[in-house]
Amino acid sequence: MDSSFVKVCDLSDLEENRTAEVEANGSRILVVRVDGSVFALENICTHDGGSLGGREVVQGEIECPRHGAKFNVKSGEATQLPAVADIRTYEVKVENGSVYVGVG
């Protein structure tokens, strides 16, 4: 495994369509399982800097609880105002039931 990947959780820890907040190398990251695939995004709304953690994923998007901005969990794309900037995404690897995020 590449040294830039950090184990953040076990696959069994992730609920389908629900974000999980983790930290890797000082970065606040959301990990989410959608349709059996795992995605990782920066845990910060680009509109006002608020956390996106603890949210349900609906139709592949998470909604900021503060002002309603939405982001695509696969691409990080801002899909609804007031956010206009995308969220950073991270590469994910799942091996032997563990979830690793590329943070290097």
mmCIF file with all atom_site columns, C-alpha atoms in Angstrom:
data_model
loop_
_atom_site.group_PDB
_atom_site.id
_atom_site.type_symbol
_atom_site.label_atom_id
_atom_site.label_alt_id
_atom_site.label_comp_id
_atom_site.label_asym_id
_atom_site.label_entity_id
_atom_site.label_seq_id
_atom_site.pdbx_PDB_ins_code
_atom_site.Cartn_x
_atom_site.Cartn_y
_atom_site.Cartn_z
_atom_site.occupancy
_atom_site.B_iso_or_equiv
_atom_site.pdbx_formal_charge
_atom_site.auth_seq_id
_atom_site.auth_comp_id
_atom_site.auth_asym_id
_atom_site.auth_atom_id
_atom_site.pdbx_PDB_model_num
ATOM 1   C CA . MET A 1 1   ? 0.000   0.000  0.000  1.00 0.00 ? 1   MET A CA 1
ATOM 2   C CA . ASP A 1 2   ? 1.281   3.480  -0.886 1.00 0.00 ? 2   ASP A CA 1
ATOM 3   C CA . SER A 1 3   ? 2.535   5.385  2.171  1.00 0.00 ? 3   SER A CA 1
ATOM 4   C CA . SER A 1 4   ? 0.257   8.337  1.351  1.00 0.00 ? 4   SER A CA 1
ATOM 5   C CA . PHE A 1 5   ? -2.809  6.242  2.210  1.00 0.00 ? 5   PHE A CA 1
ATOM 6   C CA . VAL A 1 6   ? -4.028  6.289  5.803  1.00 0.00 ? 6   VAL A CA 1
ATOM 7   C CA . LYS A 1 7   ? -6.476  3.862  7.373  1.00 0.00 ? 7   LYS A CA 1
ATOM 8   C CA . VAL A 1 8   ? -9.497  5.858  8.549  1.00 0.00 ? 8   VAL A CA 1
ATOM 9   C CA . CYS A 1 9   ? -12.058 3.200  9.494  1.00 0.00 ? 9   CYS A CA 1
ATOM 10  C CA . ASP A 1 10  ? -13.353 -0.287 8.852  1.00 0.00 ? 10  ASP A CA 1
ATOM 11  C CA . LEU A 1 11  ? -15.810 -0.794 6.011  1.00 0.00 ? 11  LEU A CA 1
ATOM 12  C CA . SER A 1 12  ? -18.271 -2.251 8.525  1.00 0.00 ? 12  SER A CA 1
ATOM 13  C CA . ASP A 1 13  ? -18.276 1.126  10.347 1.00 0.00 ? 13  ASP A CA 1
ATOM 14  C CA . LEU A 1 14  ? -19.899 2.867  7.375  1.00 0.00 ? 14  LEU A CA 1
ATOM 15  C CA . GLU A 1 15  ? -23.668 3.035  7.056  1.00 0.00 ? 15  GLU A CA 1
ATOM 16  C CA . GLU A 1 16  ? -25.014 3.198  3.519  1.00 0.00 ? 16  GLU A CA 1
ATOM 17  C CA . ASN A 1 17  ? -25.916 6.816  2.556  1.00 0.00 ? 17  ASN A CA 1
ATOM 18  C CA . ARG A 1 18  ? -24.648 8.339  5.811  1.00 0.00 ? 18  ARG A CA 1
ATOM 19  C CA . THR A 1 19  ? -21.488 10.421 6.263  1.00 0.00 ? 19  THR A CA 1
ATOM 20  C CA . ALA A 1 20  ? -18.831 9.428  8.784  1.00 0.00 ? 20  ALA A CA 1
ATOM 21  C CA . GLU A 1 21  ? -16.377 12.008 10.102 1.00 0.00 ? 21  GLU A CA 1
ATOM 22  C CA . VAL A 1 22  ? -12.722 10.970 10.303 1.00 0.00 ? 22  VAL A CA 1
ATOM 23  C CA . GLU A 1 23  ? -9.349  12.652 10.587 1.00 0.00 ? 23  GLU A CA 1
ATOM 24  C CA . ALA A 1 24  ? -6.251  11.734 8.595  1.00 0.00 ? 24  ALA A CA 1
ATOM 25  C CA . ASN A 1 25  ? -2.932  13.561 8.833  1.00 0.00 ? 25  ASN A CA 1
ATOM 26  C CA . GLY A 1 26  ? -4.692  16.595 10.308 1.00 0.00 ? 26  GLY A CA 1
ATOM 27  C CA . SER A 1 27  ? -7.355  16.774 7.593  1.00 0.00 ? 27  SER A CA 1
ATOM 28  C CA . ARG A 1 28  ? -11.079 16.679 8.451  1.00 0.00 ? 28  ARG A CA 1
ATOM 29  C CA . ILE A 1 29  ? -12.581 14.153 6.058  1.00 0.00 ? 29  ILE A CA 1
ATOM 30  C CA . LEU A 1 30  ? -16.022 12.724 5.355  1.00 0.00 ? 30  LEU A CA 1
ATOM 31  C CA . VAL A 1 31  ? -16.238 9.116  4.296  1.00 0.00 ? 31  VAL A CA 1
ATOM 32  C CA . VAL A 1 32  ? -19.472 7.872  2.781  1.00 0.00 ? 32  VAL A CA 1
ATOM 33  C CA . ARG A 1 33  ? -20.703 4.592  1.348  1.00 0.00 ? 33  ARG A CA 1
ATOM 34  C CA . VAL A 1 34  ? -23.118 4.936  -1.579 1.00 0.00 ? 34  VAL A CA 1
ATOM 35  C CA . ASP A 1 35  ? -24.370 1.944  -3.570 1.00 0.00 ? 35  ASP A CA 1
ATOM 36  C CA . GLY A 1 36  ? -21.549 -0.150 -2.117 1.00 0.00 ? 36  GLY A CA 1
ATOM 37  C CA . SER A 1 37  ? -18.777 2.248  -3.202 1.00 0.00 ? 37  SER A CA 1
ATOM 38  C CA . VAL A 1 38  ? -16.820 4.412  -0.762 1.00 0.00 ? 38  VAL A CA 1
ATOM 39  C CA . PHE A 1 39  ? -16.013 8.082  -1.314 1.00 0.00 ? 39  PHE A CA 1
ATOM 40  C CA . ALA A 1 40  ? -14.041 10.634 0.711  1.00 0.00 ? 40  ALA A CA 1
ATOM 41  C CA . LEU A 1 41  ? -14.419 14.416 0.718  1.00 0.00 ? 41  LEU A CA 1
ATOM 42  C CA . GLU A 1 42  ? -13.154 17.339 2.714  1.00 0.00 ? 42  GLU A CA 1
ATOM 43  C CA . ASN A 1 43  ? -15.469 17.922 5.674  1.00 0.00 ? 43  ASN A CA 1
ATOM 44  C CA . ILE A 1 44  ? -16.078 21.611 5.124  1.00 0.00 ? 44  ILE A CA 1
ATOM 45  C CA . CYS A 1 45  ? -18.743 23.573 3.305  1.00 0.00 ? 45  CYS A CA 1
ATOM 46  C CA . THR A 1 46  ? -17.063 25.882 0.809  1.00 0.00 ? 46  THR A CA 1
ATOM 47  C CA . HIS A 1 47  ? -19.772 28.480 1.394  1.00 0.00 ? 47  HIS A CA 1
ATOM 48  C CA . ASP A 1 48  ? -19.116 29.219 5.068  1.00 0.00 ? 48  ASP A CA 1
ATOM 49  C CA . GLY A 1 49  ? -16.633 26.681 6.442  1.00 0.00 ? 49  GLY A CA 1
ATOM 50  C CA . GLY A 1 50  ? -19.180 24.651 8.422  1.00 0.00 ? 50  GLY A CA 1
ATOM 51  C CA . SER A 1 51  ? -18.993 20.905 8.960  1.00 0.00 ? 51  SER A CA 1
ATOM 52  C CA . LEU A 1 52  ? -20.925 18.547 6.668  1.00 0.00 ? 52  LEU A CA 1
ATOM 53  C CA . GLY A 1 53  ? -20.618 15.571 9.010  1.00 0.00 ? 53  GLY A CA 1
ATOM 54  C CA . GLY A 1 54  ? -23.459 13.488 10.358 1.00 0.00 ? 54  GLY A CA 1
ATOM 55  C CA . ARG A 1 55  ? -25.542 13.992 7.247  1.00 0.00 ? 55  ARG A CA 1
ATOM 56  C CA . GLU A 1 56  ? -27.659 11.671 5.174  1.00 0.00 ? 56  GLU A CA 1
ATOM 57  C CA . VAL A 1 57  ? -26.761 11.302 1.512  1.00 0.00 ? 57  VAL A CA 1
ATOM 58  C CA . VAL A 1 58  ? -29.779 11.779 -0.748 1.00 0.00 ? 58  VAL A CA 1
ATOM 59  C CA . GLN A 1 59  ? -29.500 11.026 -4.463 1.00 0.00 ? 59  GLN A CA 1
ATOM 60  C CA . GLY A 1 60  ? -25.712 11.137 -4.227 1.00 0.00 ? 60  GLY A CA 1
ATOM 61  C CA . GLU A 1 61  ? -25.556 14.546 -2.533 1.00 0.00 ? 61  GLU A CA 1
ATOM 62  C CA . ILE A 1 62  ? -24.951 15.917 0.952  1.00 0.00 ? 62  ILE A CA 1
ATOM 63  C CA . GLU A 1 63  ? -26.602 19.100 2.128  1.00 0.00 ? 63  GLU A CA 1
ATOM 64  C CA . CYS A 1 64  ? -24.986 21.623 4.454  1.00 0.00 ? 64  CYS A CA 1
ATOM 65  C CA . PRO A 1 65  ? -27.194 21.988 7.545  1.00 0.00 ? 65  PRO A CA 1
ATOM 66  C CA . ARG A 1 66  ? -26.432 25.701 7.854  1.00 0.00 ? 66  ARG A CA 1
ATOM 67  C CA . HIS A 1 67  ? -27.583 27.231 4.554  1.00 0.00 ? 67  HIS A CA 1
ATOM 68  C CA . GLY A 1 68  ? -28.642 24.344 2.289  1.00 0.00 ? 68  GLY A CA 1
ATOM 69  C CA . ALA A 1 69  ? -25.678 24.180 -0.084 1.00 0.00 ? 69  ALA A CA 1
ATOM 70  C CA . LYS A 1 70  ? -25.368 20.750 -1.716 1.00 0.00 ? 70  LYS A CA 1
ATOM 71  C CA . PHE A 1 71  ? -22.377 18.760 -2.926 1.00 0.00 ? 71  PHE A CA 1
ATOM 72  C CA . ASN A 1 72  ? -22.006 15.628 -5.057 1.00 0.00 ? 72  ASN A CA 1
ATOM 73  C CA . VAL A 1 73  ? -20.277 12.966 -2.918 1.00 0.00 ? 73  VAL A CA 1
ATOM 74  C CA . LYS A 1 74  ? -18.529 11.344 -5.900 1.00 0.00 ? 74  LYS A CA 1
ATOM 75  C CA . SER A 1 75  ? -17.047 14.463 -7.476 1.00 0.00 ? 75  SER A CA 1
ATOM 76  C CA . GLY A 1 76  ? -17.191 17.090 -4.711 1.00 0.00 ? 76  GLY A CA 1
ATOM 77  C CA . GLU A 1 77  ? -19.034 19.379 -7.136 1.00 0.00 ? 77  GLU A CA 1
ATOM 78  C CA . ALA A 1 78  ? -21.105 22.176 -5.593 1.00 0.00 ? 78  ALA A CA 1
ATOM 79  C CA . THR A 1 79  ? -24.587 21.489 -6.969 1.00 0.00 ? 79  THR A CA 1
ATOM 80  C CA . GLN A 1 80  ? -26.725 24.051 -5.150 1.00 0.00 ? 80  GLN A CA 1
ATOM 81  C CA . LEU A 1 81  ? -26.236 27.626 -4.008 1.00 0.00 ? 81  LEU A CA 1
ATOM 82  C CA . PRO A 1 82  ? -25.084 29.295 -1.878 1.00 0.00 ? 82  PRO A CA 1
ATOM 83  C CA . ALA A 1 83  ? -21.912 27.213 -2.444 1.00 0.00 ? 83  ALA A CA 1
ATOM 84  C CA . VAL A 1 84  ? -20.184 27.812 -5.758 1.00 0.00 ? 84  VAL A CA 1
ATOM 85  C CA . ALA A 1 85  ? -16.781 26.213 -5.048 1.00 0.00 ? 85  ALA A CA 1
ATOM 86  C CA . ASP A 1 86  ? -16.344 22.453 -5.114 1.00 0.00 ? 86  ASP A CA 1
ATOM 87  C CA . ILE A 1 87  ? -15.152 20.362 -2.157 1.00 0.00 ? 87  ILE A CA 1
ATOM 88  C CA . ARG A 1 88  ? -11.828 18.545 -2.369 1.00 0.00 ? 88  ARG A CA 1
ATOM 89  C CA . THR A 1 89  ? -12.144 14.792 -2.872 1.00 0.00 ? 89  THR A CA 1
ATOM 90  C CA . TYR A 1 90  ? -9.677  12.088 -1.856 1.00 0.00 ? 90  TYR A CA 1
ATOM 91  C CA . GLU A 1 91  ? -8.753  8.778  -3.427 1.00 0.00 ? 91  GLU A CA 1
ATOM 92  C CA . VAL A 1 92  ? -10.109 5.778  -1.497 1.00 0.00 ? 92  VAL A CA 1
ATOM 93  C CA . LYS A 1 93  ? -8.907  2.177  -1.299 1.00 0.00 ? 93  LYS A CA 1
ATOM 94  C CA . VAL A 1 94  ? -10.734 -0.642 0.469  1.00 0.00 ? 94  VAL A CA 1
ATOM 95  C CA . GLU A 1 95  ? -8.551  -3.613 1.367  1.00 0.00 ? 95  GLU A CA 1
ATOM 96  C CA . ASN A 1 96  ? -9.297  -6.523 3.698  1.00 0.00 ? 96  ASN A CA 1
ATOM 97  C CA . GLY A 1 97  ? -12.308 -4.702 5.168  1.00 0.00 ? 97  GLY A CA 1
ATOM 98  C CA . SER A 1 98  ? -10.388 -1.506 5.949  1.00 0.00 ? 98  SER A CA 1
ATOM 99  C CA . VAL A 1 99  ? -10.910 1.913  4.344  1.00 0.00 ? 99  VAL A CA 1
ATOM 100 C CA . TYR A 1 100 ? -7.833  3.939  3.393  1.00 0.00 ? 100 TYR A CA 1
ATOM 101 C CA . VAL A 1 101 ? -7.806  7.542  2.184  1.00 0.00 ? 101 VAL A CA 1
ATOM 102 C CA . GLY A 1 102 ? -5.044  9.091  0.089  1.00 0.00 ? 102 GLY A CA 1
ATOM 103 C CA . VAL A 1 103 ? -4.006  12.236 1.935  1.00 0.00 ? 103 VAL A CA 1
ATOM 104 C CA . GLY A 1 104 ? -0.440  12.643 0.672  1.00 0.00 ? 104 GLY A CA 1
#
